[in-house]
Amino acid sequence: MNLMLYLATVLIWGSTWIAIAWQLGPIPIEVSVLYRFALAALALFALLTASGRFPRLPWAGQRYAALLGGLLFSTNFLCFYHATLYIPSGLSAVIFASASIFNGLNLWLFEGKRPGLRWLQGSLLGLLGNLVSARGQRQGYHVLQLVPWGMVYGVVLLLGWVTLLGQQLVIPTDAHYLAAMVYLALFGSVIAFTAYLTLVGRIGASKASYATVLFPLVALTLSTFYEGFVWQPVSVVGVMISLLGNLVIFAPPLREWRLRPVRAAKDA
């Protein structure tokens, strides 16, 4: 089960970055991100309701959903959409993956877990913020409660920002844009986020973050074929350092890779 969650996260998130690039241009970025998560929230609520699992979330759990909405389903994607205007989508994925250093800082700040030497070594090589989800699940709230309500909060925040900017909610008729929006909403948001945050709840944020070492490779491959991204020596070195930093942070200590002697069974 964990393997399937990993594969879904890596392959889908790795392919969403090129879809983000296809959404740029016709309408303001803020409106595009709003449409993405509005459609994702509607789809997720509809699926859960149809299956008899309407995501009722107690008031005490709403704070976790609100934080998820602000951190995972709105502001961070506004930043990455804008960044993709200036750099290839594959490099945006690498930057996203290099945020592991902040995971260690947040663990220290909010959980009181002092980072060890391996984290310090990795942070020198490479620069997710899923601690809210992990804590919410430890409090007994299911990921299928937190994610849909988190998206609702994200949409409300985005709608307020779009209104403040005076932008119009106009839906373009370009088939390329619409296909990218549907893919990002249903696959990139509903399926991938649910799979990843479920993985966080099952094995912890640190181990689940191994996926961030792999999906940039998928994104860069697609960027090479569809955006003409050229692998210069400096870009190869930069990507390898970033990925190596993530690997150093998330890989288990060397002693866990050593073969251990098999103990003889005790006599009955």
CSV table of C-alpha atoms in Angstrom, one decimal:
chain,number,residue,atom,x,y,z
A,1,MET,CA,0.0,0.0,0.0
A,2,ASN,CA,2.8,2.5,0.9
A,3,LEU,CA,4.5,1.7,-2.4
A,4,MET,CA,1.4,2.5,-4.4
A,5,LEU,CA,1.0,5.8,-2.4
A,6,TYR,CA,4.6,6.6,-3.2
A,7,LEU,CA,4.2,5.9,-6.9
A,8,ALA,CA,1.0,7.9,-7.2
A,9,THR,CA,2.7,10.9,-5.5
A,10,VAL,CA,5.9,10.8,-7.5
A,11,LEU,CA,4.3,10.3,-11.0
A,12,ILE,CA,1.4,12.7,-10.5
A,13,TRP,CA,3.2,15.5,-8.8
A,14,GLY,CA,6.1,15.0,-11.2
A,15,SER,CA,3.8,15.7,-14.1
A,16,THR,CA,1.8,18.6,-12.6
A,17,TRP,CA,4.6,21.1,-13.1
A,18,ILE,CA,4.3,21.0,-16.9
A,19,ALA,CA,0.5,21.3,-16.5
A,20,ILE,CA,1.1,24.4,-14.4
A,21,ALA,CA,3.1,25.9,-17.2
A,22,TRP,CA,0.2,25.2,-19.6
A,23,GLN,CA,-2.1,27.2,-17.4
A,24,LEU,CA,-0.1,30.4,-17.5
A,25,GLY,CA,-1.2,33.2,-19.8
A,26,PRO,CA,-4.9,33.3,-20.6
A,27,ILE,CA,-6.1,34.6,-17.2
A,28,PRO,CA,-4.4,35.9,-14.0
A,29,ILE,CA,-2.5,33.3,-12.0
A,30,GLU,CA,-4.5,34.0,-8.9
A,31,VAL,CA,-7.7,33.1,-10.7
A,32,SER,CA,-6.1,29.9,-12.1
A,33,VAL,CA,-5.1,28.7,-8.7
A,34,LEU,CA,-8.6,29.6,-7.4
A,35,TYR,CA,-10.2,27.5,-10.1
A,36,ARG,CA,-7.9,24.6,-9.5
A,37,PHE,CA,-8.7,24.2,-5.8
A,38,ALA,CA,-12.4,25.1,-6.2
A,39,LEU,CA,-12.8,22.3,-8.7
A,40,ALA,CA,-10.7,20.0,-6.5
A,41,ALA,CA,-12.8,20.7,-3.4
A,42,LEU,CA,-16.1,20.2,-5.3
A,43,ALA,CA,-14.9,16.9,-6.7
A,44,LEU,CA,-13.6,15.6,-3.4
A,45,PHE,CA,-16.8,16.6,-1.5
A,46,ALA,CA,-18.9,15.0,-4.2
A,47,LEU,CA,-17.0,11.8,-4.2
A,48,LEU,CA,-17.0,11.5,-0.4
A,49,THR,CA,-20.7,12.3,-0.2
A,50,ALA,CA,-21.6,9.8,-2.9
A,51,SER,CA,-19.7,7.1,-1.0
A,52,GLY,CA,-21.5,8.0,2.2
A,53,ARG,CA,-18.4,9.5,3.8
A,54,PHE,CA,-19.2,13.2,4.0
A,55,PRO,CA,-16.2,14.7,5.7
A,56,ARG,CA,-17.6,16.1,8.9
A,57,LEU,CA,-14.9,17.9,10.8
A,58,PRO,CA,-15.4,19.1,14.4
A,59,TRP,CA,-14.7,22.7,15.2
A,60,ALA,CA,-11.5,21.7,17.0
A,61,GLY,CA,-10.2,20.2,13.8
A,62,GLN,CA,-11.1,23.2,11.7
A,63,ARG,CA,-8.0,25.0,12.8
A,64,TYR,CA,-5.8,22.3,11.2
A,65,ALA,CA,-7.8,22.5,8.0
A,66,ALA,CA,-7.5,26.3,8.0
A,67,LEU,CA,-3.8,26.1,8.3
A,68,LEU,CA,-3.6,23.5,5.5
A,69,GLY,CA,-5.7,25.9,3.4
A,70,GLY,CA,-3.3,28.7,4.0
A,71,LEU,CA,-0.1,26.7,3.7
A,72,LEU,CA,-0.7,23.9,1.2
A,73,PHE,CA,-3.7,25.0,-0.9
A,74,SER,CA,-3.2,28.6,-1.8
A,75,THR,CA,-0.2,30.8,-1.0
A,76,ASN,CA,2.5,28.3,-1.8
A,77,PHE,CA,1.0,27.6,-5.2
A,78,LEU,CA,0.6,31.3,-6.0
A,79,CYS,CA,4.4,31.6,-5.5
A,80,PHE,CA,5.2,28.6,-7.7
A,81,TYR,CA,2.8,29.6,-10.5
A,82,HIS,CA,4.5,33.0,-10.6
A,83,ALA,CA,7.9,31.4,-10.5
A,84,THR,CA,7.1,29.2,-13.5
A,85,LEU,CA,6.7,32.4,-15.6
A,86,TYR,CA,10.4,32.9,-15.4
A,87,ILE,CA,12.0,29.5,-15.1
A,88,PRO,CA,11.2,26.1,-16.7
A,89,SER,CA,8.6,24.0,-14.8
A,90,GLY,CA,11.1,21.3,-14.0
A,91,LEU,CA,13.3,23.7,-12.1
A,92,SER,CA,10.3,24.9,-10.1
A,93,ALA,CA,9.8,21.2,-9.0
A,94,VAL,CA,13.5,21.1,-7.9
A,95,ILE,CA,13.0,24.3,-5.9
A,96,PHE,CA,9.9,22.8,-4.3
A,97,ALA,CA,11.8,19.7,-3.4
A,98,SER,CA,14.7,21.7,-1.9
A,99,ALA,CA,12.5,23.1,0.8
A,100,SER,CA,13.4,20.2,3.1
A,101,ILE,CA,15.6,22.4,5.3
A,102,PHE,CA,12.4,24.2,6.5
A,103,ASN,CA,10.9,20.9,7.5
A,104,GLY,CA,13.8,20.4,9.9
A,105,LEU,CA,13.4,23.9,11.2
A,106,ASN,CA,9.7,23.5,11.8
A,107,LEU,CA,10.2,20.2,13.6
A,108,TRP,CA,12.6,22.0,15.9
A,109,LEU,CA,10.4,25.0,16.3
A,110,PHE,CA,7.0,23.4,16.8
A,111,GLU,CA,7.7,19.8,17.8
A,112,GLY,CA,10.8,20.4,20.0
A,113,LYS,CA,12.8,17.8,18.0
A,114,ARG,CA,16.4,19.1,17.6
A,115,PRO,CA,17.8,18.3,14.2
A,116,GLY,CA,20.6,15.8,14.1
A,117,LEU,CA,23.9,15.9,12.3
A,118,ARG,CA,22.5,14.2,9.2
A,119,TRP,CA,19.9,17.1,8.9
A,120,LEU,CA,22.7,19.6,9.3
A,121,GLN,CA,24.8,17.9,6.6
A,122,GLY,CA,21.9,17.7,4.2
A,123,SER,CA,20.9,21.3,4.8
A,124,LEU,CA,24.3,22.4,3.5
A,125,LEU,CA,23.6,20.6,0.2
A,126,GLY,CA,20.0,21.3,-0.4
A,127,LEU,CA,17.4,23.7,0.8
A,128,LEU,CA,7.8,20.0,3.3
A,129,GLY,CA,5.7,21.9,5.4
A,130,ASN,CA,3.3,19.0,6.1
A,131,LEU,CA,3.6,19.1,9.9
A,132,VAL,CA,0.1,20.5,10.3
A,133,SER,CA,-1.4,17.5,8.5
A,134,ALA,CA,0.7,15.1,10.6
A,135,ARG,CA,-0.3,16.7,13.8
A,136,GLY,CA,-4.0,16.8,12.8
A,137,GLN,CA,-3.9,13.1,12.0
A,138,ARG,CA,-2.3,12.4,15.4
A,139,GLN,CA,-5.2,14.2,17.0
A,140,GLY,CA,-7.6,11.7,15.3
A,141,TYR,CA,-8.7,13.6,12.3
A,142,HIS,CA,-8.6,11.6,9.0
A,143,VAL,CA,-6.8,12.9,6.0
A,144,LEU,CA,-10.2,12.8,4.1
A,145,GLN,CA,-11.5,15.2,6.7
A,146,LEU,CA,-8.6,17.6,6.6
A,147,VAL,CA,-7.9,17.8,2.9
A,148,PRO,CA,-11.4,18.8,1.5
A,149,TRP,CA,-12.0,21.4,4.3
A,150,GLY,CA,-8.4,22.6,3.8
A,151,MET,CA,-9.2,23.2,0.2
A,152,VAL,CA,-12.3,25.1,1.1
A,153,TYR,CA,-10.3,27.4,3.3
A,154,GLY,CA,-7.7,27.8,0.6
A,155,VAL,CA,-10.4,28.8,-1.9
A,156,VAL,CA,-11.9,31.3,0.5
A,157,LEU,CA,-8.5,32.9,1.0
A,158,LEU,CA,-7.8,32.9,-2.8
A,159,LEU,CA,-11.3,34.4,-3.5
A,160,GLY,CA,-10.6,37.2,-1.0
A,161,TRP,CA,-7.2,37.9,-2.6
A,162,VAL,CA,-8.7,37.9,-6.2
A,163,THR,CA,-11.4,40.3,-5.0
A,164,LEU,CA,-8.8,42.6,-3.4
A,165,LEU,CA,-6.9,42.7,-6.7
A,166,GLY,CA,-10.0,43.5,-8.7
A,167,GLN,CA,-9.6,40.5,-11.0
A,168,GLN,CA,-12.5,39.0,-13.0
A,169,LEU,CA,-13.5,35.3,-12.7
A,170,VAL,CA,-13.4,34.6,-16.4
A,171,ILE,CA,-13.0,31.0,-17.6
A,172,PRO,CA,-11.0,30.8,-20.9
A,173,THR,CA,-12.2,28.6,-23.7
A,174,ASP,CA,-8.8,27.3,-24.6
A,175,ALA,CA,-8.9,23.5,-24.6
A,176,HIS,CA,-5.2,23.2,-23.5
A,177,TYR,CA,-5.9,25.4,-20.5
A,178,LEU,CA,-9.1,23.6,-19.5
A,179,ALA,CA,-7.4,20.1,-19.8
A,180,ALA,CA,-4.5,21.3,-17.6
A,181,MET,CA,-6.9,22.7,-15.0
A,182,VAL,CA,-8.9,19.5,-14.8
A,183,TYR,CA,-5.7,17.4,-14.5
A,184,LEU,CA,-4.3,19.7,-11.8
A,185,ALA,CA,-7.6,19.7,-9.8
A,186,LEU,CA,-8.5,16.0,-10.0
A,187,PHE,CA,-5.1,14.3,-10.2
A,188,GLY,CA,-2.6,16.9,-8.9
A,189,SER,CA,-4.8,18.0,-6.0
A,190,VAL,CA,-7.4,15.4,-5.1
A,191,ILE,CA,-5.5,12.2,-5.8
A,192,ALA,CA,-1.9,13.2,-5.2
A,193,PHE,CA,-2.5,15.3,-2.1
A,194,THR,CA,-4.7,12.6,-0.5
A,195,ALA,CA,-2.1,9.9,-1.3
A,196,TYR,CA,0.8,12.0,0.1
A,197,LEU,CA,-0.9,13.2,3.2
A,198,THR,CA,-2.1,9.6,3.8
A,199,LEU,CA,1.5,8.5,3.6
A,200,VAL,CA,2.5,11.2,6.0
A,201,GLY,CA,-0.1,9.9,8.5
A,202,ARG,CA,1.1,6.3,8.0
A,203,ILE,CA,4.8,6.6,8.1
A,204,GLY,CA,5.6,10.2,9.2
A,205,ALA,CA,6.5,13.4,7.3
A,206,SER,CA,10.3,12.6,7.1
A,207,LYS,CA,9.9,9.2,5.4
A,208,ALA,CA,7.1,10.3,3.2
A,209,SER,CA,9.3,13.2,2.0
A,210,TYR,CA,11.4,10.6,0.1
A,211,ALA,CA,8.9,11.3,-2.7
A,212,THR,CA,10.4,14.8,-3.1
A,213,VAL,CA,13.7,13.2,-4.1
A,214,LEU,CA,12.1,11.5,-7.1
A,215,PHE,CA,9.3,13.6,-8.5
A,216,PRO,CA,11.7,16.5,-9.7
A,217,LEU,CA,13.3,13.9,-12.1
A,218,VAL,CA,9.9,13.3,-13.7
A,219,ALA,CA,9.2,17.0,-13.9
A,220,LEU,CA,12.6,17.7,-15.5
A,221,THR,CA,12.2,14.9,-18.0
A,222,LEU,CA,8.8,16.3,-19.1
A,223,SER,CA,10.3,19.9,-19.2
A,224,THR,CA,13.1,18.6,-21.5
A,225,PHE,CA,10.6,17.1,-24.0
A,226,TYR,CA,7.9,19.8,-23.9
A,227,GLU,CA,9.6,23.0,-23.0
A,228,GLY,CA,13.0,22.5,-24.6
A,229,PHE,CA,14.9,22.6,-21.3
A,230,VAL,CA,18.6,22.3,-22.0
A,231,TRP,CA,20.8,20.5,-19.5
A,232,GLN,CA,23.8,22.8,-19.1
A,233,PRO,CA,26.7,21.6,-16.8
A,234,VAL,CA,25.7,24.1,-14.1
A,235,SER,CA,22.1,22.9,-14.1
A,236,VAL,CA,23.1,19.3,-13.9
A,237,VAL,CA,25.4,20.1,-10.9
A,238,GLY,CA,22.7,22.2,-9.2
A,239,VAL,CA,20.0,19.6,-9.6
A,240,MET,CA,22.3,16.8,-8.3
A,241,ILE,CA,23.3,18.9,-5.3
A,242,SER,CA,19.7,19.6,-4.5
A,243,LEU,CA,18.6,16.0,-4.8
A,244,LEU,CA,21.6,14.8,-2.9
A,245,GLY,CA,20.8,17.2,-0.1
A,246,ASN,CA,17.3,15.7,0.1
A,247,LEU,CA,18.7,12.2,0.1
A,248,VAL,CA,21.1,13.0,2.9
A,249,ILE,CA,18.3,14.4,5.0
A,250,PHE,CA,15.9,11.6,4.4
A,251,ALA,CA,18.1,8.5,4.0
A,252,PRO,CA,18.3,6.2,7.1
A,253,PRO,CA,21.6,6.2,9.0
A,254,LEU,CA,24.3,3.9,7.6
A,255,ARG,CA,24.0,1.5,10.5
A,256,GLU,CA,20.5,0.6,9.4
A,257,TRP,CA,21.9,-0.6,6.0
A,258,ARG,CA,24.4,-3.1,7.7
A,259,LEU,CA,23.6,-6.7,7.7
A,260,ARG,CA,22.6,-8.0,11.1
A,261,PRO,CA,23.4,-11.5,12.3
A,262,VAL,CA,20.5,-13.9,12.5
A,263,ARG,CA,19.8,-14.9,16.0
A,264,ALA,CA,19.3,-18.6,16.7
A,265,ALA,CA,15.9,-19.5,17.9
A,266,LYS,CA,15.6,-20.3,21.6
A,267,ASP,CA,14.9,-23.9,22.6
A,268,ALA,CA,11.4,-24.5,23.6
